[in-house]
Amino acid sequence: MSDLSHSDPASAVDTVVVPRSSDLGGFEVKRALPSAQRRSVGAFVFLDEMGPALFPANAGMDVRPHPHIGLETVTYLYEGGIVHRDGVGHVQLISPGEVNWMTAGRGIVHSERSSPESRKGPQRLFGLQTWVALPRQHEETDPGFTHYGLDAQPVVEGEGVRAQVVAGTLFGQTSKVKTLSPLFYGDVQMQAGARLDLDAQYEERAAYLVQGQVEVDGVVFEPGRLIVFKPGCPVTLKALTAARFAVLGGEPLDGPRFIWWNFVSSSKDRIEQAKDEWTRTRFDQIVPGDESEFIPLPAVKG
């Protein structure tokens, strides 16, 4: 098997990112964005693959209350469930195929945990979390949260391909998920031998391979690869086995973004302000139903 380590002039592939992995107490996370090879794809500035993990009974995912500014978090699961709680008062269980879309804006605190019901027995958890950098004009917008079910996301099927349009417009269909940036996000499943053409409607496009093997311009890619495509180039993905991957991207960001811990901003000073506010408990740090814990500001950049 081979992955491109640099751009081939004859290929539609621009960059391939191999995520760095970390073990969070038996729960593996692979981080593809940001990376040394690529800081963003469209407005997407962060991409984590969570799991797949198998938790024993009486255990589960526990991400304590923590803050965000200047971004939107997008949670999408393949297996399992997570309960979202935030300081605005939202409480929402997300199940596979649904979307939790949280707008941090000027600041929000939230937690993500396995539900008490799921901890009664063994449970699997597998999914993606991405961050979308807010446009400059919306960086200080009011915080908010919206949950979208399957009925908000159109599905395109045919010739061994099933594509769920999570956000934006893709394959001629438009999701009902509201976004503040020109972007697209889709969940694609392909049978072995199927082909998929990804048009060049947006300048920045990528595919993150979750399962199976796909081929692009004669190069075979394994799971855990973020394949970034060249602007304007036609792209055809061929599934060598049954495969599943996310496609995402959009128009380029309206300027550089700084990322420190859970904070994203076009201004370094604004990030320093957020750090000070979290340290001095000037955020609204109380998450109803999850008041006893919080994650302190890291001593060094994480």
mmCIF file of N, CA, C and O in Angstrom, residues 233-299:
data_model
loop_
_atom_site.group_PDB
_atom_site.id
_atom_site.type_symbol
_atom_site.label_atom_id
_atom_site.label_comp_id
_atom_site.label_asym_id
_atom_site.label_seq_id
_atom_site.Cartn_x
_atom_site.Cartn_y
_atom_site.Cartn_z
ATOM 1 N N CYS A 233 -9.529 20.531 -9.427
ATOM 2 C CA CYS A 233 -9.260 19.250 -10.086
ATOM 3 C C CYS A 233 -10.440 18.293 -9.926
ATOM 4 O O CYS A 233 -10.978 18.163 -8.824
ATOM 5 N N PRO A 234 -10.813 17.602 -10.989
ATOM 6 C CA PRO A 234 -11.820 16.540 -10.823
ATOM 7 C C PRO A 234 -11.244 15.411 -9.982
ATOM 8 O O PRO A 234 -10.062 15.076 -10.108
ATOM 9 N N VAL A 235 -12.070 14.852 -9.116
ATOM 10 C CA VAL A 235 -11.632 13.804 -8.205
ATOM 11 C C VAL A 235 -12.556 12.601 -8.348
ATOM 12 O O VAL A 235 -13.781 12.752 -8.309
ATOM 13 N N THR A 236 -11.970 11.422 -8.520
ATOM 14 C CA THR A 236 -12.735 10.173 -8.514
ATOM 15 C C THR A 236 -12.148 9.262 -7.456
ATOM 16 O O THR A 236 -10.941 8.975 -7.471
ATOM 17 N N LEU A 237 -12.985 8.832 -6.518
ATOM 18 C CA LEU A 237 -12.575 7.878 -5.497
ATOM 19 C C LEU A 237 -13.158 6.516 -5.845
ATOM 20 O O LEU A 237 -14.360 6.396 -6.118
ATOM 21 N N LYS A 238 -12.311 5.500 -5.843
ATOM 22 C CA LYS A 238 -12.742 4.135 -6.116
ATOM 23 C C LYS A 238 -12.568 3.312 -4.849
ATOM 24 O O LYS A 238 -11.496 3.317 -4.243
ATOM 25 N N ALA A 239 -13.620 2.614 -4.443
ATOM 26 C CA ALA A 239 -13.553 1.767 -3.249
ATOM 27 C C ALA A 239 -12.991 0.404 -3.634
ATOM 28 O O ALA A 239 -13.579 -0.305 -4.451
ATOM 29 N N LEU A 240 -11.843 0.040 -3.051
ATOM 30 C CA LEU A 240 -11.258 -1.277 -3.302
ATOM 31 C C LEU A 240 -11.893 -2.332 -2.402
ATOM 32 O O LEU A 240 -11.885 -3.521 -2.725
ATOM 33 N N THR A 241 -12.403 -1.884 -1.263
ATOM 34 C CA THR A 241 -13.180 -2.712 -0.344
ATOM 35 C C THR A 241 -14.400 -1.888 0.052
ATOM 36 O O THR A 241 -14.512 -0.719 -0.334
ATOM 37 N N ALA A 242 -15.294 -2.458 0.823
ATOM 38 C CA ALA A 242 -16.345 -1.629 1.411
ATOM 39 C C ALA A 242 -15.658 -0.512 2.201
ATOM 40 O O ALA A 242 -14.701 -0.757 2.942
ATOM 41 N N ALA A 243 -16.109 0.705 2.027
ATOM 42 C CA ALA A 243 -15.397 1.843 2.611
ATOM 43 C C ALA A 243 -16.373 2.893 3.130
ATOM 44 O O ALA A 243 -17.521 2.989 2.665
ATOM 45 N N ARG A 244 -15.880 3.661 4.091
ATOM 46 C CA ARG A 244 -16.658 4.769 4.635
ATOM 47 C C ARG A 244 -15.708 5.931 4.883
ATOM 48 O O ARG A 244 -14.608 5.746 5.404
ATOM 49 N N PHE A 245 -16.133 7.127 4.492
ATOM 50 C CA PHE A 245 -15.291 8.297 4.708
ATOM 51 C C PHE A 245 -16.148 9.548 4.769
ATOM 52 O O PHE A 245 -17.294 9.583 4.300
ATOM 53 N N ALA A 246 -15.582 10.574 5.397
ATOM 54 C CA ALA A 246 -16.209 11.888 5.429
ATOM 55 C C ALA A 246 -15.609 12.737 4.318
ATOM 56 O O ALA A 246 -14.399 12.682 4.072
ATOM 57 N N VAL A 247 -16.445 13.495 3.629
ATOM 58 C CA VAL A 247 -15.953 14.508 2.696
ATOM 59 C C VAL A 247 -16.331 15.869 3.283
ATOM 60 O O VAL A 247 -17.439 16.064 3.798
ATOM 61 N N LEU A 248 -15.395 16.795 3.220
ATOM 62 C CA LEU A 248 -15.631 18.095 3.844
ATOM 63 C C LEU A 248 -14.767 19.163 3.195
ATOM 64 O O LEU A 248 -13.780 18.858 2.522
ATOM 65 N N GLY A 249 -15.161 20.411 3.420
ATOM 66 C CA GLY A 249 -14.406 21.536 2.884
ATOM 67 C C GLY A 249 -15.299 22.741 2.687
ATOM 68 O O GLY A 249 -16.335 22.882 3.343
ATOM 69 N N GLY A 250 -14.903 23.604 1.765
ATOM 70 C CA GLY A 250 -15.662 24.818 1.505
ATOM 71 C C GLY A 250 -14.759 25.900 0.968
ATOM 72 O O GLY A 250 -13.669 25.633 0.442
ATOM 73 N N GLU A 251 -15.202 27.129 1.109
ATOM 74 C CA GLU A 251 -14.388 28.257 0.677
ATOM 75 C C GLU A 251 -13.306 28.536 1.713
ATOM 76 O O GLU A 251 -13.490 28.258 2.900
ATOM 77 N N PRO A 252 -12.160 29.078 1.291
ATOM 78 C CA PRO A 252 -11.074 29.348 2.245
ATOM 79 C C PRO A 252 -11.519 30.312 3.341
ATOM 80 O O PRO A 252 -12.424 31.131 3.158
ATOM 81 N N LEU A 253 -10.871 30.214 4.479
ATOM 82 C CA LEU A 253 -11.137 31.130 5.588
ATOM 83 C C LEU A 253 -10.848 32.570 5.190
ATOM 84 O O LEU A 253 -9.989 32.834 4.335
ATOM 85 N N ASP A 254 -11.547 33.487 5.842
ATOM 86 C CA ASP A 254 -11.360 34.918 5.554
ATOM 87 C C ASP A 254 -10.184 35.487 6.347
ATOM 88 O O ASP A 254 -10.287 36.560 6.947
ATOM 89 N N GLY A 255 -9.090 34.753 6.350
ATOM 90 C CA GLY A 255 -7.904 35.187 7.074
ATOM 91 C C GLY A 255 -7.418 34.096 8.002
ATOM 92 O O GLY A 255 -8.134 33.132 8.277
ATOM 93 N N PRO A 256 -6.190 34.226 8.522
ATOM 94 C CA PRO A 256 -5.638 33.186 9.401
ATOM 95 C C PRO A 256 -6.372 33.096 10.721
ATOM 96 O O PRO A 256 -6.980 34.062 11.190
ATOM 97 N N ARG A 257 -6.307 31.911 11.319
ATOM 98 C CA ARG A 257 -6.892 31.679 12.640
ATOM 99 C C ARG A 257 -5.806 31.164 13.576
ATOM 100 O O ARG A 257 -4.937 30.389 13.191
ATOM 101 N N PHE A 258 -5.892 31.608 14.817
ATOM 102 C CA PHE A 258 -5.013 31.132 15.875
ATOM 103 C C PHE A 258 -5.795 30.142 16.717
ATOM 104 O O PHE A 258 -6.966 30.375 17.034
ATOM 105 N N ILE A 259 -5.143 29.039 17.081
ATOM 106 C CA ILE A 259 -5.786 28.007 17.894
ATOM 107 C C ILE A 259 -4.913 27.762 19.112
ATOM 108 O O ILE A 259 -3.720 27.480 18.996
ATOM 109 N N TRP A 260 -5.511 27.895 20.265
ATOM 110 C CA TRP A 260 -4.832 27.567 21.524
ATOM 111 C C TRP A 260 -5.830 26.798 22.379
ATOM 112 O O TRP A 260 -6.889 27.328 22.731
ATOM 113 N N TRP A 261 -5.498 25.555 22.698
ATOM 114 C CA TRP A 261 -6.378 24.695 23.472
ATOM 115 C C TRP A 261 -7.739 24.625 22.794
ATOM 116 O O TRP A 261 -7.845 24.158 21.662
ATOM 117 N N ASN A 262 -8.804 25.099 23.452
ATOM 118 C CA ASN A 262 -10.151 25.045 22.886
ATOM 119 C C ASN A 262 -10.605 26.376 22.300
ATOM 120 O O ASN A 262 -11.791 26.547 22.009
ATOM 121 N N PHE A 263 -9.665 27.294 22.135
ATOM 122 C CA PHE A 263 -9.995 28.642 21.678
ATOM 123 C C PHE A 263 -9.524 28.836 20.237
ATOM 124 O O PHE A 263 -8.402 28.491 19.885
ATOM 125 N N VAL A 264 -10.401 29.432 19.412
ATOM 126 C CA VAL A 264 -10.079 29.761 18.028
ATOM 127 C C VAL A 264 -10.441 31.223 17.801
ATOM 128 O O VAL A 264 -11.531 31.671 18.189
ATOM 129 N N SER A 265 -9.529 31.976 17.190
ATOM 130 C CA SER A 265 -9.814 33.382 16.937
ATOM 131 C C SER A 265 -8.898 33.922 15.848
ATOM 132 O O SER A 265 -7.804 33.390 15.624
ATOM 133 N N SER A 266 -9.336 34.989 15.207
ATOM 134 C CA SER A 266 -8.477 35.712 14.263
ATOM 135 C C SER A 266 -7.536 36.659 15.000
ATOM 136 O O SER A 266 -6.679 37.282 14.380
ATOM 137 N N SER A 267 -7.691 36.748 16.326
ATOM 138 C CA SER A 267 -6.899 37.672 17.139
ATOM 139 C C SER A 267 -6.186 36.932 18.269
ATOM 140 O O SER A 267 -6.826 36.255 19.070
ATOM 141 N N LYS A 268 -4.861 37.088 18.350
ATOM 142 C CA LYS A 268 -4.121 36.506 19.470
ATOM 143 C C LYS A 268 -4.546 37.133 20.793
ATOM 144 O O LYS A 268 -4.610 36.454 21.820
ATOM 145 N N ASP A 269 -4.834 38.437 20.770
ATOM 146 C CA ASP A 269 -5.252 39.119 21.993
ATOM 147 C C ASP A 269 -6.557 38.555 22.521
ATOM 148 O O ASP A 269 -6.760 38.450 23.740
ATOM 149 N N ARG A 270 -7.458 38.181 21.611
ATOM 150 C CA ARG A 270 -8.747 37.632 22.052
ATOM 151 C C ARG A 270 -8.537 36.276 22.731
ATOM 152 O O ARG A 270 -9.243 35.957 23.707
ATOM 153 N N ILE A 271 -7.594 35.496 22.246
ATOM 154 C CA ILE A 271 -7.301 34.215 22.894
ATOM 155 C C ILE A 271 -6.704 34.444 24.273
ATOM 156 O O ILE A 271 -7.060 33.756 25.243
ATOM 157 N N GLU A 272 -5.824 35.423 24.409
ATOM 158 C CA GLU A 272 -5.266 35.740 25.726
ATOM 159 C C GLU A 272 -6.363 36.167 26.691
ATOM 160 O O GLU A 272 -6.345 35.815 27.873
ATOM 161 N N GLN A 273 -7.320 36.913 26.175
ATOM 162 C CA GLN A 273 -8.459 37.338 27.006
ATOM 163 C C GLN A 273 -9.257 36.123 27.472
ATOM 164 O O GLN A 273 -9.648 36.035 28.654
ATOM 165 N N ALA A 274 -9.503 35.178 26.558
ATOM 166 C CA ALA A 274 -10.261 33.971 26.922
ATOM 167 C C ALA A 274 -9.514 33.147 27.958
ATOM 168 O O ALA A 274 -10.123 32.614 28.902
ATOM 169 N N LYS A 275 -8.213 33.026 27.816
ATOM 170 C CA LYS A 275 -7.413 32.303 28.800
ATOM 171 C C LYS A 275 -7.545 32.940 30.187
ATOM 172 O O LYS A 275 -7.726 32.248 31.204
ATOM 173 N N ASP A 276 -7.474 34.262 30.224
ATOM 174 C CA ASP A 276 -7.593 34.971 31.495
ATOM 175 C C ASP A 276 -8.991 34.796 32.090
ATOM 176 O O ASP A 276 -9.136 34.578 33.306
ATOM 177 N N GLU A 277 -10.011 34.854 31.237
ATOM 178 C CA GLU A 277 -11.385 34.723 31.717
ATOM 179 C C GLU A 277 -11.635 33.333 32.312
ATOM 180 O O GLU A 277 -12.311 33.202 33.339
ATOM 181 N N TRP A 278 -11.086 32.284 31.668
ATOM 182 C CA TRP A 278 -11.301 30.939 32.201
ATOM 183 C C TRP A 278 -10.548 30.753 33.514
ATOM 184 O O TRP A 278 -11.057 30.155 34.458
ATOM 185 N N THR A 279 -9.344 31.297 33.575
ATOM 186 C CA THR A 279 -8.550 31.185 34.801
ATOM 187 C C THR A 279 -9.220 31.913 35.961
ATOM 188 O O THR A 279 -9.220 31.433 37.105
ATOM 189 N N ARG A 280 -9.804 33.049 35.691
ATOM 190 C CA ARG A 280 -10.408 33.885 36.737
ATOM 191 C C ARG A 280 -11.903 33.623 36.898
ATOM 192 O O ARG A 280 -12.610 34.404 37.547
ATOM 193 N N THR A 281 -12.386 32.534 36.296
ATOM 194 C CA THR A 281 -13.799 32.130 36.369
ATOM 195 C C THR A 281 -14.745 33.245 35.937
ATOM 196 O O THR A 281 -15.797 33.452 36.530
ATOM 197 N N ARG A 282 -14.340 33.949 34.892
ATOM 198 C CA ARG A 282 -15.237 34.977 34.347
ATOM 199 C C ARG A 282 -16.165 34.423 33.273
ATOM 200 O O ARG A 282 -17.093 35.093 32.850
ATOM 201 N N PHE A 283 -15.868 33.216 32.778
ATOM 202 C CA PHE A 283 -16.840 32.518 31.949
ATOM 203 C C PHE A 283 -18.015 32.134 32.842
ATOM 204 O O PHE A 283 -17.880 32.024 34.070
ATOM 205 N N ASP A 284 -19.163 31.891 32.212
ATOM 206 C CA ASP A 284 -20.259 31.249 32.936
ATOM 207 C C ASP A 284 -19.927 29.760 32.978
ATOM 208 O O ASP A 284 -20.266 28.992 32.090
ATOM 209 N N GLN A 285 -19.212 29.333 34.033
ATOM 210 C CA GLN A 285 -18.642 27.994 34.073
ATOM 211 C C GLN A 285 -19.615 26.925 34.558
ATOM 212 O O GLN A 285 -19.289 25.751 34.566
ATOM 213 N N ILE A 286 -20.793 27.312 34.982
ATOM 214 C CA ILE A 286 -21.747 26.338 35.494
ATOM 215 C C ILE A 286 -22.497 25.683 34.335
ATOM 216 O O ILE A 286 -23.143 26.359 33.535
ATOM 217 N N VAL A 287 -22.385 24.360 34.240
ATOM 218 C CA VAL A 287 -23.159 23.584 33.273
ATOM 219 C C VAL A 287 -24.233 22.857 34.056
ATOM 220 O O VAL A 287 -23.929 21.945 34.833
ATOM 221 N N PRO A 288 -25.489 23.255 33.930
ATOM 222 C CA PRO A 288 -26.555 22.616 34.702
ATOM 223 C C PRO A 288 -26.543 21.097 34.538
ATOM 224 O O PRO A 288 -26.494 20.576 33.428
ATOM 225 N N GLY A 289 -26.545 20.396 35.678
ATOM 226 C CA GLY A 289 -26.495 18.946 35.658
ATOM 227 C C GLY A 289 -25.093 18.381 35.635
ATOM 228 O O GLY A 289 -24.902 17.166 35.696
ATOM 229 N N ASP A 290 -24.081 19.268 35.537
ATOM 230 C CA ASP A 290 -22.674 18.830 35.499
ATOM 231 C C ASP A 290 -21.830 19.905 36.184
ATOM 232 O O ASP A 290 -20.871 20.426 35.610
ATOM 233 N N GLU A 291 -22.197 20.217 37.429
ATOM 234 C CA GLU A 291 -21.608 21.370 38.117
ATOM 235 C C GLU A 291 -20.345 21.064 38.913
ATOM 236 O O GLU A 291 -19.634 21.978 39.323
ATOM 237 N N SER A 292 -20.048 19.779 39.154
ATOM 238 C CA SER A 292 -19.024 19.448 40.146
ATOM 239 C C SER A 292 -17.601 19.440 39.602
ATOM 240 O O SER A 292 -16.650 19.415 40.382
ATOM 241 N N GLU A 293 -17.424 19.434 38.287
ATOM 242 C CA GLU A 293 -16.090 19.333 37.703
ATOM 243 C C GLU A 293 -15.909 20.339 36.580
ATOM 244 O O GLU A 293 -16.878 20.811 35.993
ATOM 245 N N PHE A 294 -14.639 20.637 36.254
ATOM 246 C CA PHE A 294 -14.319 21.386 35.048
ATOM 247 C C PHE A 294 -12.859 21.119 34.705
ATOM 248 O O PHE A 294 -12.083 20.645 35.539
ATOM 249 N N ILE A 295 -12.473 21.387 33.464
ATOM 250 C CA ILE A 295 -11.097 21.201 33.038
ATOM 251 C C ILE A 295 -10.350 22.516 33.217
ATOM 252 O O ILE A 295 -10.735 23.530 32.624
ATOM 253 N N PRO A 296 -9.282 22.551 34.002
ATOM 254 C CA PRO A 296 -8.532 23.795 34.194
ATOM 255 C C PRO A 296 -7.746 24.163 32.936
ATOM 256 O O PRO A 296 -7.489 23.316 32.074
ATOM 257 N N LEU A 297 -7.367 25.417 32.850
ATOM 258 C CA LEU A 297 -6.545 25.889 31.744
ATOM 259 C C LEU A 297 -5.223 25.142 31.744
ATOM 260 O O LEU A 297 -4.579 25.005 32.796
ATOM 261 N N PRO A 298 -4.781 24.605 30.604
ATOM 262 C CA PRO A 298 -3.495 23.900 30.585
ATOM 263 C C PRO A 298 -2.348 24.833 30.966
ATOM 264 O O PRO A 298 -2.374 26.034 30.676
ATOM 265 N N ALA A 299 -1.354 24.261 31.604
ATOM 266 C CA ALA A 299 -0.173 25.051 31.982
ATOM 267 C C ALA A 299 0.652 25.427 30.763
ATOM 268 O O ALA A 299 1.314 26.458 30.738
#
